[in-house]
Amino acid sequence: MTLYRQLILTMLLLFVMLFLTVYTVQFNATKNYLAAQQETTVINTVTALGLALTPYLETSDAVGAESVINAIFDGGFYKKIQLDLLAAGTQISREHDAPVQGIPTWFTQLHLFSGAKHEATLTSGWLQLGRLSVEGHAGQAYYQLWQVMSRQAFWFALCFLLISALLVWALRYLLAPLYDIERQAEQVTERHINQPIPLPKTRELRKLVFAINTMSTKLSVQFQQQADEAERLRRRAFWDPTSELGNRAYFVTQTQSWLSASNRGAVMLVAVDMLAEVDQEQGFAARDQMIKQIAAQLRQLCQRYSDHVISRISAREFALLIPEYNNEHLFLLGEEVNRLISDLVVKPAPAAVSLVGIAVITAQDNASLLLTRADNALGQARMDNTAAVVIENGGAQASLGRLAWKQLIETALRDDLFELSSQAVFAVNGHLLHEELYIAIRTPEACYSAGSFLAMVEQFKLGQQLDLHIINRALQHLATKPELRLAVNLTAYSCRQPEFWHSLNQLLSQHTQVSERLQLELPESVFLLHKSALIAPLSSLTLSWGIDHFGRHFDLLTQLGELKPVYVKLDYGYSAQVTQPDYDGAFLAAVCRAAHNMGAQTIATRVETAQQLAILQTLYVDAYQGFVSPPRPLV
């Protein structure tokens, strides 16, 4: 129970006890007063009635005596008046037994009043004339006591309600700093540091808030320093400072990750040999400036792709990994690259300023072989004076054209041709966290994995339809399997569309009982240009979410505290090398610690061996998934 409720209940209980005490004292006092008043009234009535009856009794006028008794009985509230005429041996008696109106029956059954009774002997000298007995009616006392105490109970209840309302308002105002401290403590526990709490006026709370603010500031600085340190280690290992792109090691790791996910695409090597002339004629400063301009042009060019990798792999060569694999489009892209680089040259050269060698990814490729094929294509472009762009297919041709892919995807959405499977994600202690959902298109002729058609989904802007369709399928599975928790990957196109988040919220509102067991995974690439637009829809989600392929792009690690994902899935390029003899795990450990400090769990992907898992545990990885637990059909 909260402190606020404890204080409210305690104060209200004390008020009720005070009310009951005062009410009991007042009740007894009023009751005793009415009883004493009734007794006094009866004694006075006996005295006055005796004086009035004596003349009639002396003359034995029974009719006159009865008239006097009737007048007194009718003018007061008595239960019984009785006169015994001793000389005549007769009796005059009047009684009233009717209940009093206006009070509950149960109240009169409490026997609070017994009814006052008094007797007196009427005499004339030494002669006894009669015996007079008067008994008061208790109904009058009950009526007066009920009226007084019910009115008092009403005012007590009204005051209780008013005081309760004032007490609630006062405690909310006085304890507002404690609520801020509680929220700040929860945020600190989740490694999310908010703005400092305003200092309250209360001296004790002021000191407490000051201490909380100081601690939060220090933790925030510490978390940021650890994130910066991890980013520095990452840049030292994978960053080219001149171009501000990834280096060769970065490109190789990303290519390995790309190939392991069975993604289609191509590697494009761009050789700018004239950089040597710029260095010789204008100096290294002009050369570095030219490198920065080329890198900026390549970045802008690749923004059309939701997922891509750009690196500078040598002094005069750049490498691009893109999801395009159509020869015609690749050739046009290569010519566009050459044109953009040529526009940067003040004095156009007689020969081509840059050369492009392209290798289309095949099923047999690994990172080394793919780069070798791209390098061979680049060498052929150097040897052929008439060609600035050379494409090396490796014997692979696209099984479907662009329009055929579009038709296949639209048919799959219309006829629900998607085949679902899932792969478990385990904590390092073996506890099952959730299962990641995989999709494929199954036709009578073939089965197409997600890596083969997702690039076309992005190009034809079908991501929103695909994601909503798959999420709806996932919710149906969750409804039939109460033990299941599913993570669904979103396309980059959907994440950029405000109407997608609106449609998603509507869909989740129809499955409120199971939506809490659904998790969303967003590609890291969408946060590069659309981070500010994603903060609002992500914070309004009623389910948890994570970042997929984390680590492909620079500078995002320091922004985790603002994004607040529940987990990040480390890019395969970082976890695949842990078993190599010369591997230095300092960077990966720093990334995991920084993610923990920002409140996110770290999940290693594509873990294949127990040895790899054991090493990852020493690097502060929280969970893993991979071929140690292969995907299974979701039926």
XYZ file of C-alpha atoms in Angstrom:
635
model
C 0.000 0.000 0.000
C 1.285 3.436 -0.905
C 2.265 6.047 1.693
C -0.496 8.288 0.390
C -3.163 5.668 1.068
C -1.701 4.821 4.446
C -1.845 8.483 5.484
C -5.369 8.886 4.136
C -6.635 5.769 5.890
C -4.861 6.632 9.140
C -6.222 10.178 9.272
C -9.718 9.123 8.303
C -9.624 6.349 10.904
C -8.579 8.829 13.576
C -11.359 11.174 12.495
C -13.912 8.354 12.671
C -12.667 7.389 16.133
C -12.946 11.018 17.264
C -16.419 11.241 15.789
C -17.550 8.048 17.497
C -16.112 9.199 20.814
C -17.768 12.613 20.648
C -20.969 11.137 19.362
C -21.085 8.534 22.148
C -20.471 11.143 24.847
C -23.111 13.433 23.333
C -25.551 10.554 22.970
C -25.224 9.496 26.605
C -25.410 13.072 27.830
C -28.576 13.747 25.844
C -30.128 10.486 26.938
C -29.408 11.165 30.613
C -30.709 14.706 30.285
C -33.982 13.526 28.701
C -34.382 10.822 31.342
C -33.825 13.334 34.154
C -36.171 15.814 32.487
C -38.863 13.186 32.199
C -38.460 12.228 35.867
C -38.684 15.867 36.960
C -41.767 16.357 34.813
C -43.465 13.336 36.372
C -42.708 14.520 39.942
C -43.984 18.014 39.183
C -47.101 16.541 37.574
C -47.809 14.414 40.667
C -47.400 17.431 42.954
C -49.565 19.765 40.867
C -52.212 17.143 40.171
C -52.362 16.203 43.857
C -53.056 19.804 44.878
C -55.735 20.091 42.200
C -57.456 16.838 43.207
C -57.522 17.361 46.992
C -60.637 19.707 47.086
C -62.587 17.220 44.966
C -61.562 14.292 47.093
C -62.571 16.098 50.288
C -66.113 16.442 48.923
C -66.045 12.952 47.396
C -66.604 14.497 43.968
C -65.308 11.669 41.788
C -66.606 13.277 38.596
C -64.655 16.488 39.238
C -61.531 14.523 40.114
C -61.810 12.565 36.875
C -62.240 15.788 34.922
C -59.013 17.151 36.388
C -57.164 13.924 35.595
C -58.443 13.974 31.994
C -57.327 17.548 31.547
C -53.822 16.821 32.818
C -53.530 13.550 30.848
C -54.657 15.160 27.611
C -52.370 18.146 28.074
C -49.189 16.125 28.635
C -47.426 13.036 27.384
C -47.966 10.308 29.940
C -48.208 6.592 29.717
C -50.508 6.152 32.724
C -52.217 8.257 35.417
C -54.009 6.319 38.162
C -55.943 7.610 41.215
C -57.062 5.158 43.917
C -59.995 6.547 45.946
C -59.397 5.026 49.359
C -62.704 6.020 50.908
C -64.873 4.718 48.075
C -62.578 1.833 47.140
C -62.728 2.847 43.475
C -60.055 3.743 40.904
C -59.717 6.331 38.160
C -57.123 5.405 35.484
C -56.016 6.738 32.084
C -53.427 4.947 29.866
C -51.679 5.661 26.531
C -49.792 2.813 24.814
C -49.653 4.057 21.195
C -46.100 4.149 19.668
C -44.522 7.483 18.817
C -44.573 8.455 15.151
C -41.506 9.717 13.290
C -38.832 7.381 14.687
C -37.747 3.883 13.602
C -39.148 0.943 15.497
C -35.674 -0.507 16.099
C -34.699 2.649 17.950
C -37.459 2.247 20.501
C -36.459 -1.396 20.950
C -33.077 -0.389 22.320
C -34.708 0.170 25.760
C -32.832 3.372 26.388
C -35.608 4.785 28.621
C -37.601 2.849 31.195
C -40.216 5.559 31.756
C -40.239 7.702 34.963
C -42.842 6.802 37.608
C -43.818 8.581 40.822
C -46.502 7.958 43.461
C -47.941 10.181 46.191
C -50.659 9.797 48.882
C -53.245 12.584 48.959
C -54.334 13.582 52.496
C -56.563 16.052 54.269
C -55.117 16.556 57.693
C -54.651 13.089 59.111
C -57.135 11.593 56.706
C -55.764 9.733 53.597
C -58.007 10.542 50.650
C -56.303 8.641 47.816
C -53.138 7.375 46.206
C -51.961 9.103 42.954
C -49.540 7.401 40.511
C -48.130 9.035 37.353
C -45.914 7.215 34.804
C -44.309 9.200 31.996
C -44.358 7.988 28.360
C -40.823 7.129 27.098
C -41.795 7.821 23.466
C -41.298 11.541 23.888
C -37.757 11.007 25.123
C -37.045 8.608 22.220
C -38.406 11.156 19.751
C -36.334 14.015 21.092
C -33.200 11.854 21.316
C -33.691 10.617 17.743
C -34.171 14.125 16.386
C -31.112 15.522 18.134
C -28.739 12.645 17.395
C -29.831 12.072 13.784
C -29.292 15.750 13.037
C -25.916 15.596 14.718
C -24.989 12.440 12.758
C -25.871 14.212 9.500
C -23.598 17.148 10.256
C -20.829 14.837 11.361
C -21.114 12.884 8.094
C -21.123 16.076 6.036
C -18.050 17.349 7.869
C -16.408 13.943 7.359
C -16.900 14.154 3.588
C -15.647 17.737 3.413
C -12.630 16.995 5.566
C -11.902 13.849 3.513
C -11.938 15.858 0.286
C -9.708 18.551 1.799
C -7.404 15.886 3.191
C -7.082 14.180 -0.199
C -6.253 17.490 -1.888
C -3.818 18.536 0.843
C -1.956 15.226 0.833
C -1.737 15.200 -2.948
C -0.231 18.670 -2.837
C 2.128 17.942 0.033
C 3.222 14.551 -1.296
C 3.666 15.666 -4.920
C 7.472 15.709 -4.520
C 7.316 12.095 -3.318
C 5.465 11.108 -6.498
C 8.196 12.787 -8.542
C 10.825 10.935 -6.508
C 9.009 7.638 -7.082
C 8.843 8.191 -10.849
C 12.471 9.226 -10.924
C 13.451 6.126 -8.930
C 11.547 3.908 -11.384
C 13.298 5.587 -14.289
C 16.687 5.145 -12.615
C 15.876 1.466 -12.021
C 15.108 1.121 -15.735
C 18.289 3.116 -16.522
C 16.244 5.973 -18.026
C 17.184 9.336 -16.497
C 14.600 12.118 -16.811
C 14.919 15.831 -16.112
C 15.760 16.895 -12.513
C 12.852 17.123 -10.067
C 11.845 20.688 -9.033
C 12.888 21.399 -5.440
C 9.868 21.439 -3.071
C 9.315 23.963 -0.273
C 9.273 21.355 2.509
C 12.725 21.283 4.093
C 13.010 17.504 4.566
C 11.687 16.733 1.068
C 13.885 19.453 -0.383
C 17.000 17.692 0.895
C 15.751 14.337 -0.383
C 14.936 15.707 -3.845
C 18.324 17.403 -4.008
C 20.026 14.095 -3.214
C 17.943 12.246 -5.856
C 18.721 14.885 -8.478
C 22.422 14.722 -7.677
C 22.467 10.936 -7.909
C 20.473 10.936 -11.170
C 22.786 13.492 -12.722
C 25.855 11.489 -11.777
C 24.305 8.278 -13.120
C 23.308 10.015 -16.333
C 26.839 11.314 -16.810
C 28.256 7.882 -16.005
C 25.908 6.134 -18.452
C 26.745 8.653 -21.157
C 30.462 8.265 -20.527
C 30.206 4.488 -20.857
C 28.202 4.845 -24.084
C 30.774 7.309 -25.411
C 33.576 4.955 -24.449
C 31.899 2.071 -26.271
C 31.419 4.299 -29.299
C 35.091 5.321 -29.186
C 36.153 1.678 -29.090
C 33.838 0.951 -31.983
C 35.190 3.828 -34.017
C 38.754 2.778 -33.296
C 38.016 -0.694 -34.653
C 35.556 0.027 -37.481
C 35.693 3.720 -38.429
C 37.638 5.627 -41.041
C 38.227 9.112 -39.616
C 38.891 10.806 -42.951
C 35.678 9.821 -44.726
C 33.695 9.308 -41.504
C 32.559 5.982 -42.959
C 33.233 2.440 -41.835
C 36.587 0.892 -42.641
C 37.434 -2.400 -44.320
C 36.962 -4.458 -41.136
C 33.534 -2.895 -40.674
C 32.540 -3.683 -44.248
C 33.676 -7.305 -43.944
C 31.680 -7.867 -40.739
C 28.579 -6.274 -42.228
C 28.937 -8.341 -45.387
C 29.133 -11.493 -43.249
C 25.981 -10.438 -41.419
C 24.234 -9.669 -44.715
C 25.133 -13.039 -46.228
C 24.186 -14.975 -43.083
C 20.673 -13.517 -43.302
C 20.405 -14.756 -46.915
C 19.751 -11.211 -48.098
C 20.087 -10.573 -51.803
C 21.924 -7.630 -53.270
C 25.283 -6.605 -54.624
C 28.671 -5.272 -53.563
C 29.841 -2.181 -55.424
C 33.511 -1.158 -55.315
C 34.188 2.427 -56.336
C 37.797 3.262 -57.184
C 38.729 6.961 -57.337
C 42.311 6.749 -58.620
C 42.540 10.492 -59.183
C 42.801 10.972 -55.401
C 46.500 10.221 -55.821
C 46.797 13.122 -58.281
C 44.899 15.443 -55.933
C 47.256 14.490 -53.110
C 50.322 15.068 -55.277
C 49.193 18.337 -56.842
C 47.135 19.985 -54.077
C 48.255 18.273 -50.888
C 46.672 15.881 -48.407
C 44.205 18.491 -47.114
C 42.587 18.811 -50.545
C 42.628 15.029 -50.900
C 40.886 14.567 -47.537
C 38.331 17.202 -48.480
C 37.631 15.339 -51.717
C 37.219 12.074 -49.767
C 34.681 13.707 -47.451
C 32.709 15.056 -50.415
C 32.669 11.647 -52.103
C 31.489 10.013 -48.848
C 28.704 12.589 -48.527
C 27.535 11.916 -52.090
C 27.521 8.156 -51.514
C 25.523 8.579 -48.305
C 22.929 10.672 -50.046
C 22.765 8.223 -52.939
C 22.153 5.246 -50.631
C 19.323 6.908 -48.718
C 16.963 5.445 -51.300
C 17.648 2.008 -49.780
C 16.287 1.112 -46.368
C 19.282 -1.102 -45.629
C 22.781 -0.485 -46.925
C 26.434 -0.369 -45.904
C 29.036 2.199 -47.022
C 32.746 1.968 -46.213
C 36.130 3.237 -47.304
C 38.182 0.080 -47.636
C 41.461 1.533 -48.921
C 43.127 4.833 -49.708
C 41.293 5.246 -53.049
C 38.433 2.719 -52.870
C 34.927 2.837 -51.435
C 32.586 -0.144 -51.002
C 28.795 -0.221 -51.017
C 26.538 -3.110 -50.028
C 23.006 -2.548 -51.330
C 19.861 -4.691 -51.766
C 19.735 -4.080 -55.529
C 20.564 -7.063 -57.785
C 18.996 -6.192 -61.135
C 21.831 -5.739 -63.692
C 20.164 -2.861 -65.495
C 19.528 -0.899 -62.287
C 22.996 -1.694 -60.982
C 24.575 -0.393 -64.178
C 22.557 2.840 -63.975
C 23.498 3.182 -60.314
C 27.184 2.728 -61.163
C 26.990 5.405 -63.845
C 25.234 7.717 -61.396
C 28.066 7.176 -58.909
C 30.633 8.065 -61.573
C 28.680 11.165 -62.566
C 28.372 12.413 -58.971
C 32.094 11.958 -58.382
C 32.945 13.623 -61.699
C 30.886 16.657 -60.696
C 33.199 17.136 -57.716
C 36.236 17.602 -59.954
C 37.047 21.190 -60.866
C 39.094 20.239 -63.950
C 37.468 17.324 -65.761
C 39.926 14.552 -66.608
C 40.116 13.084 -70.125
C 39.520 9.580 -68.740
C 36.952 8.370 -66.248
C 37.373 9.967 -62.815
C 36.152 6.836 -61.032
C 35.605 3.187 -61.837
C 32.917 0.865 -60.493
C 33.124 -2.886 -60.111
C 29.973 -4.698 -59.031
C 29.497 -8.275 -57.818
C 25.964 -9.629 -57.477
C 25.500 -11.859 -54.434
C 25.097 -15.568 -55.167
C 24.139 -18.461 -52.907
C 27.740 -19.722 -52.834
C 29.296 -16.428 -51.734
C 31.079 -15.676 -48.514
C 32.479 -12.284 -47.585
C 35.964 -12.973 -48.937
C 34.751 -14.484 -52.208
C 32.244 -11.676 -52.764
C 34.900 -8.984 -52.316
C 37.241 -10.891 -54.609
C 34.602 -11.023 -57.332
C 33.884 -7.312 -56.926
C 37.621 -6.579 -57.049
C 37.919 -8.639 -60.232
C 35.104 -6.606 -61.790
C 36.916 -3.425 -60.765
C 40.162 -4.723 -62.300
C 38.324 -5.461 -65.527
C 36.975 -1.905 -65.558
C 40.563 -0.606 -65.230
C 41.729 -2.776 -68.124
C 38.827 -1.769 -70.380
C 39.270 1.848 -71.327
C 35.718 2.085 -72.661
C 33.891 0.793 -69.587
C 33.710 2.602 -66.255
C 31.140 0.145 -64.783
C 31.590 -3.652 -64.867
C 29.119 -6.119 -63.339
C 30.149 -9.627 -62.348
C 27.145 -11.938 -61.866
C 29.005 -15.076 -60.905
C 26.636 -17.102 -63.047
C 23.591 -15.976 -61.007
C 20.596 -14.350 -62.595
C 17.514 -13.128 -60.885
C 14.882 -15.809 -61.027
C 12.134 -13.191 -61.279
C 11.960 -9.735 -62.760
C 10.866 -6.697 -60.771
C 7.278 -6.776 -61.978
C 7.096 -10.531 -61.382
C 8.288 -9.987 -57.808
C 5.655 -7.318 -57.270
C 2.921 -9.576 -58.610
C 4.117 -12.453 -56.417
C 4.118 -10.298 -53.265
C 0.672 -8.842 -53.992
C -0.680 -12.345 -54.655
C 0.813 -13.579 -51.395
C -0.862 -10.725 -49.512
C -4.191 -11.357 -51.190
C -4.211 -15.165 -50.873
C -2.144 -15.413 -47.674
C 0.663 -17.500 -49.156
C 2.981 -16.741 -46.241
C 4.560 -19.627 -44.386
C 5.442 -18.781 -40.779
C 8.182 -20.198 -38.603
C 9.749 -19.078 -35.335
C 13.087 -19.265 -33.578
C 13.449 -19.202 -29.805
C 15.369 -16.485 -27.956
C 16.841 -17.714 -24.679
C 18.342 -15.880 -21.742
C 21.849 -17.022 -20.885
C 20.377 -18.993 -17.976
C 18.245 -21.013 -20.423
C 14.944 -19.225 -19.761
C 12.800 -18.718 -22.883
C 12.226 -14.985 -23.488
C 10.276 -14.998 -26.759
C 10.305 -16.376 -30.287
C 11.188 -14.378 -33.391
C 8.788 -14.785 -36.296
C 10.189 -15.616 -39.741
C 8.204 -15.473 -42.982
C 8.492 -17.028 -46.418
C 6.275 -17.104 -49.507
C 5.229 -20.634 -50.431
C 3.985 -21.299 -53.953
C 3.475 -24.616 -55.768
C 6.685 -23.924 -57.692
C 9.075 -22.684 -54.983
C 9.542 -21.271 -51.494
C 10.991 -17.738 -51.273
C 12.696 -16.672 -48.043
C 12.214 -13.167 -46.676
C 15.721 -12.137 -47.714
C 14.868 -12.708 -51.367
C 11.806 -10.459 -51.552
C 12.035 -7.861 -48.740
C 14.095 -5.547 -50.923
C 11.264 -5.577 -53.467
C 8.748 -4.959 -50.698
C 10.648 -1.791 -49.820
C 11.019 -0.672 -53.441
C 7.319 -1.094 -54.224
C 6.229 0.418 -50.865
C 4.337 -2.698 -49.801
C 5.862 -2.801 -46.315
C 2.819 -1.414 -44.503
C 0.476 -4.010 -46.005
C 2.953 -6.801 -45.318
C 3.591 -5.818 -41.694
C -0.075 -5.437 -40.776
C -0.843 -8.770 -42.436
C 1.921 -10.601 -40.568
C 1.063 -8.917 -37.233
C -2.552 -9.986 -37.668
C -1.401 -13.563 -38.309
C 0.848 -13.394 -35.234
C -2.027 -12.174 -33.043
C -4.144 -15.099 -34.207
C -1.411 -17.534 -33.163
C -1.059 -15.792 -29.791
C -4.797 -16.165 -29.208
C -4.612 -19.940 -29.632
C -1.335 -20.433 -27.713
C -1.350 -18.705 -24.310
C 2.277 -19.679 -23.598
C 3.619 -18.096 -26.809
C 5.447 -14.741 -27.046
C 6.265 -13.558 -30.568
C 8.574 -10.865 -31.923
C 7.671 -9.512 -35.377
C 10.162 -7.608 -37.550
C 8.886 -4.407 -39.157
C 9.995 -3.099 -42.520
C 11.727 0.266 -42.722
C 8.961 1.652 -44.944
C 6.245 0.932 -42.363
C 8.192 2.580 -39.570
C 8.300 5.831 -41.528
C 4.526 5.979 -42.141
C 2.311 7.700 -39.497
C -0.767 5.903 -40.863
C 0.908 2.559 -40.154
C 1.130 3.334 -36.430
C -2.509 4.433 -36.437
C -3.593 1.199 -38.149
C -1.387 -0.806 -35.788
C -3.010 0.735 -32.703
C -6.449 -0.048 -34.105
C -5.414 -3.648 -34.757
C -3.938 -4.045 -31.264
C -7.100 -2.604 -29.681
C -9.028 -5.514 -31.181
C -6.696 -8.042 -29.504
C -6.048 -6.459 -26.106
C -5.913 -9.814 -24.322
C -2.983 -11.124 -26.360
C -1.233 -7.981 -27.625
C 0.936 -7.769 -24.503
C 2.641 -11.004 -25.648
C 3.570 -9.413 -28.978
C 6.887 -7.602 -29.482
C 8.039 -5.477 -32.386
C 11.554 -5.283 -33.812
C 12.550 -2.196 -35.777
C 15.596 -2.111 -38.057
C 18.357 0.130 -36.784
C 18.545 1.973 -40.092
C 15.176 3.746 -39.595
C 16.530 5.681 -36.618
C 19.257 7.388 -38.641
C 16.934 9.868 -40.371
C 13.588 9.338 -38.631
C 14.442 9.006 -34.958
C 12.510 12.104 -33.799
C 9.388 11.017 -35.703
C 9.479 7.561 -34.106
C 9.767 8.588 -30.446
C 6.075 9.534 -30.080
C 4.497 6.420 -31.689
C 6.932 4.101 -29.904
C 6.289 5.671 -26.488
C 2.521 5.259 -26.978
C 2.777 1.524 -27.673
C 1.266 -0.802 -25.072
C 3.746 -3.540 -25.999
C 7.520 -3.838 -25.827
C 9.857 -3.311 -28.758
C 13.498 -3.737 -29.678
C 16.086 -2.743 -32.269
C 17.258 -5.320 -34.801
C 20.721 -5.404 -36.439
C 22.055 -3.098 -33.756
C 25.572 -1.866 -34.411
C 25.538 -1.448 -38.177
C 25.497 2.341 -37.950
C 27.549 4.712 -35.858
C 26.403 7.063 -33.060
C 23.115 5.260 -32.289
C 24.495 3.676 -29.126
C 24.602 7.034 -27.327
C 20.918 7.613 -28.131
C 19.517 4.468 -26.517
C 18.492 6.326 -23.364
C 16.180 8.553 -25.385
C 14.777 5.724 -27.507
C 14.144 3.360 -24.546
C 13.981 -0.021 -26.325
C 13.443 -3.104 -24.180
C 16.249 -4.947 -25.968
C 18.715 -4.684 -28.832
C 19.741 -7.550 -31.081
C 23.440 -7.235 -31.814
C 24.386 -7.392 -35.444
C 25.789 -10.760 -36.416
C 29.005 -9.157 -37.613
C 30.069 -8.513 -34.002
C 29.183 -11.857 -32.476
C 30.416 -14.051 -35.351
C 34.085 -13.272 -34.670
C 34.226 -14.066 -30.943
C 35.744 -17.521 -31.507
C 38.649 -16.198 -33.555
C 42.042 -16.408 -31.741
C 42.886 -12.703 -32.093
C 39.410 -11.427 -31.223
C 39.303 -8.516 -28.763
C 35.975 -8.482 -26.920
C 36.484 -5.087 -25.277
C 34.248 -3.311 -27.763
C 31.389 -5.821 -27.581
C 31.564 -5.849 -23.762
C 31.475 -2.039 -23.708
C 28.451 -2.026 -26.023
C 26.602 -4.488 -23.771
C 27.411 -2.528 -20.615
C 26.312 0.719 -22.223
C 23.056 -0.880 -23.384
C 22.428 -2.179 -19.856
C 22.988 1.281 -18.429
C 20.420 2.639 -20.853
C 17.883 0.010 -19.728
C 18.090 -2.366 -22.711
C 18.897 -6.067 -22.812
C 21.418 -7.330 -25.358
C 20.679 -10.364 -27.541
C 23.324 -12.081 -29.680
C 22.079 -13.465 -32.980
C 22.999 -16.537 -35.030
C 24.842 -18.277 -32.190
C 25.970 -21.602 -33.616
C 28.111 -23.349 -30.993
C 28.335 -23.765 -27.242
C 31.851 -22.291 -27.352
C 30.543 -19.142 -28.998
C 27.792 -18.864 -26.378
C 30.259 -19.315 -23.503
C 32.425 -16.464 -24.788
C 29.411 -14.210 -25.318
C 28.357 -14.723 -21.704
C 31.680 -13.297 -20.534
C 31.005 -10.200 -22.659
C 27.779 -9.342 -20.740
C 25.351 -10.605 -23.391
C 21.937 -11.221 -21.807
C 20.344 -13.590 -24.317
C 20.959 -15.398 -27.571
C 19.324 -17.033 -30.541
C 20.700 -19.042 -33.407
C 21.181 -22.471 -34.866
C 21.717 -23.970 -31.401
C 17.902 -23.787 -31.476
C 16.887 -23.834 -35.170
C 13.628 -22.334 -36.467
C 10.522 -24.471 -36.324
C 7.268 -24.196 -38.295
C 4.599 -22.175 -36.567
C 1.328 -24.018 -36.989
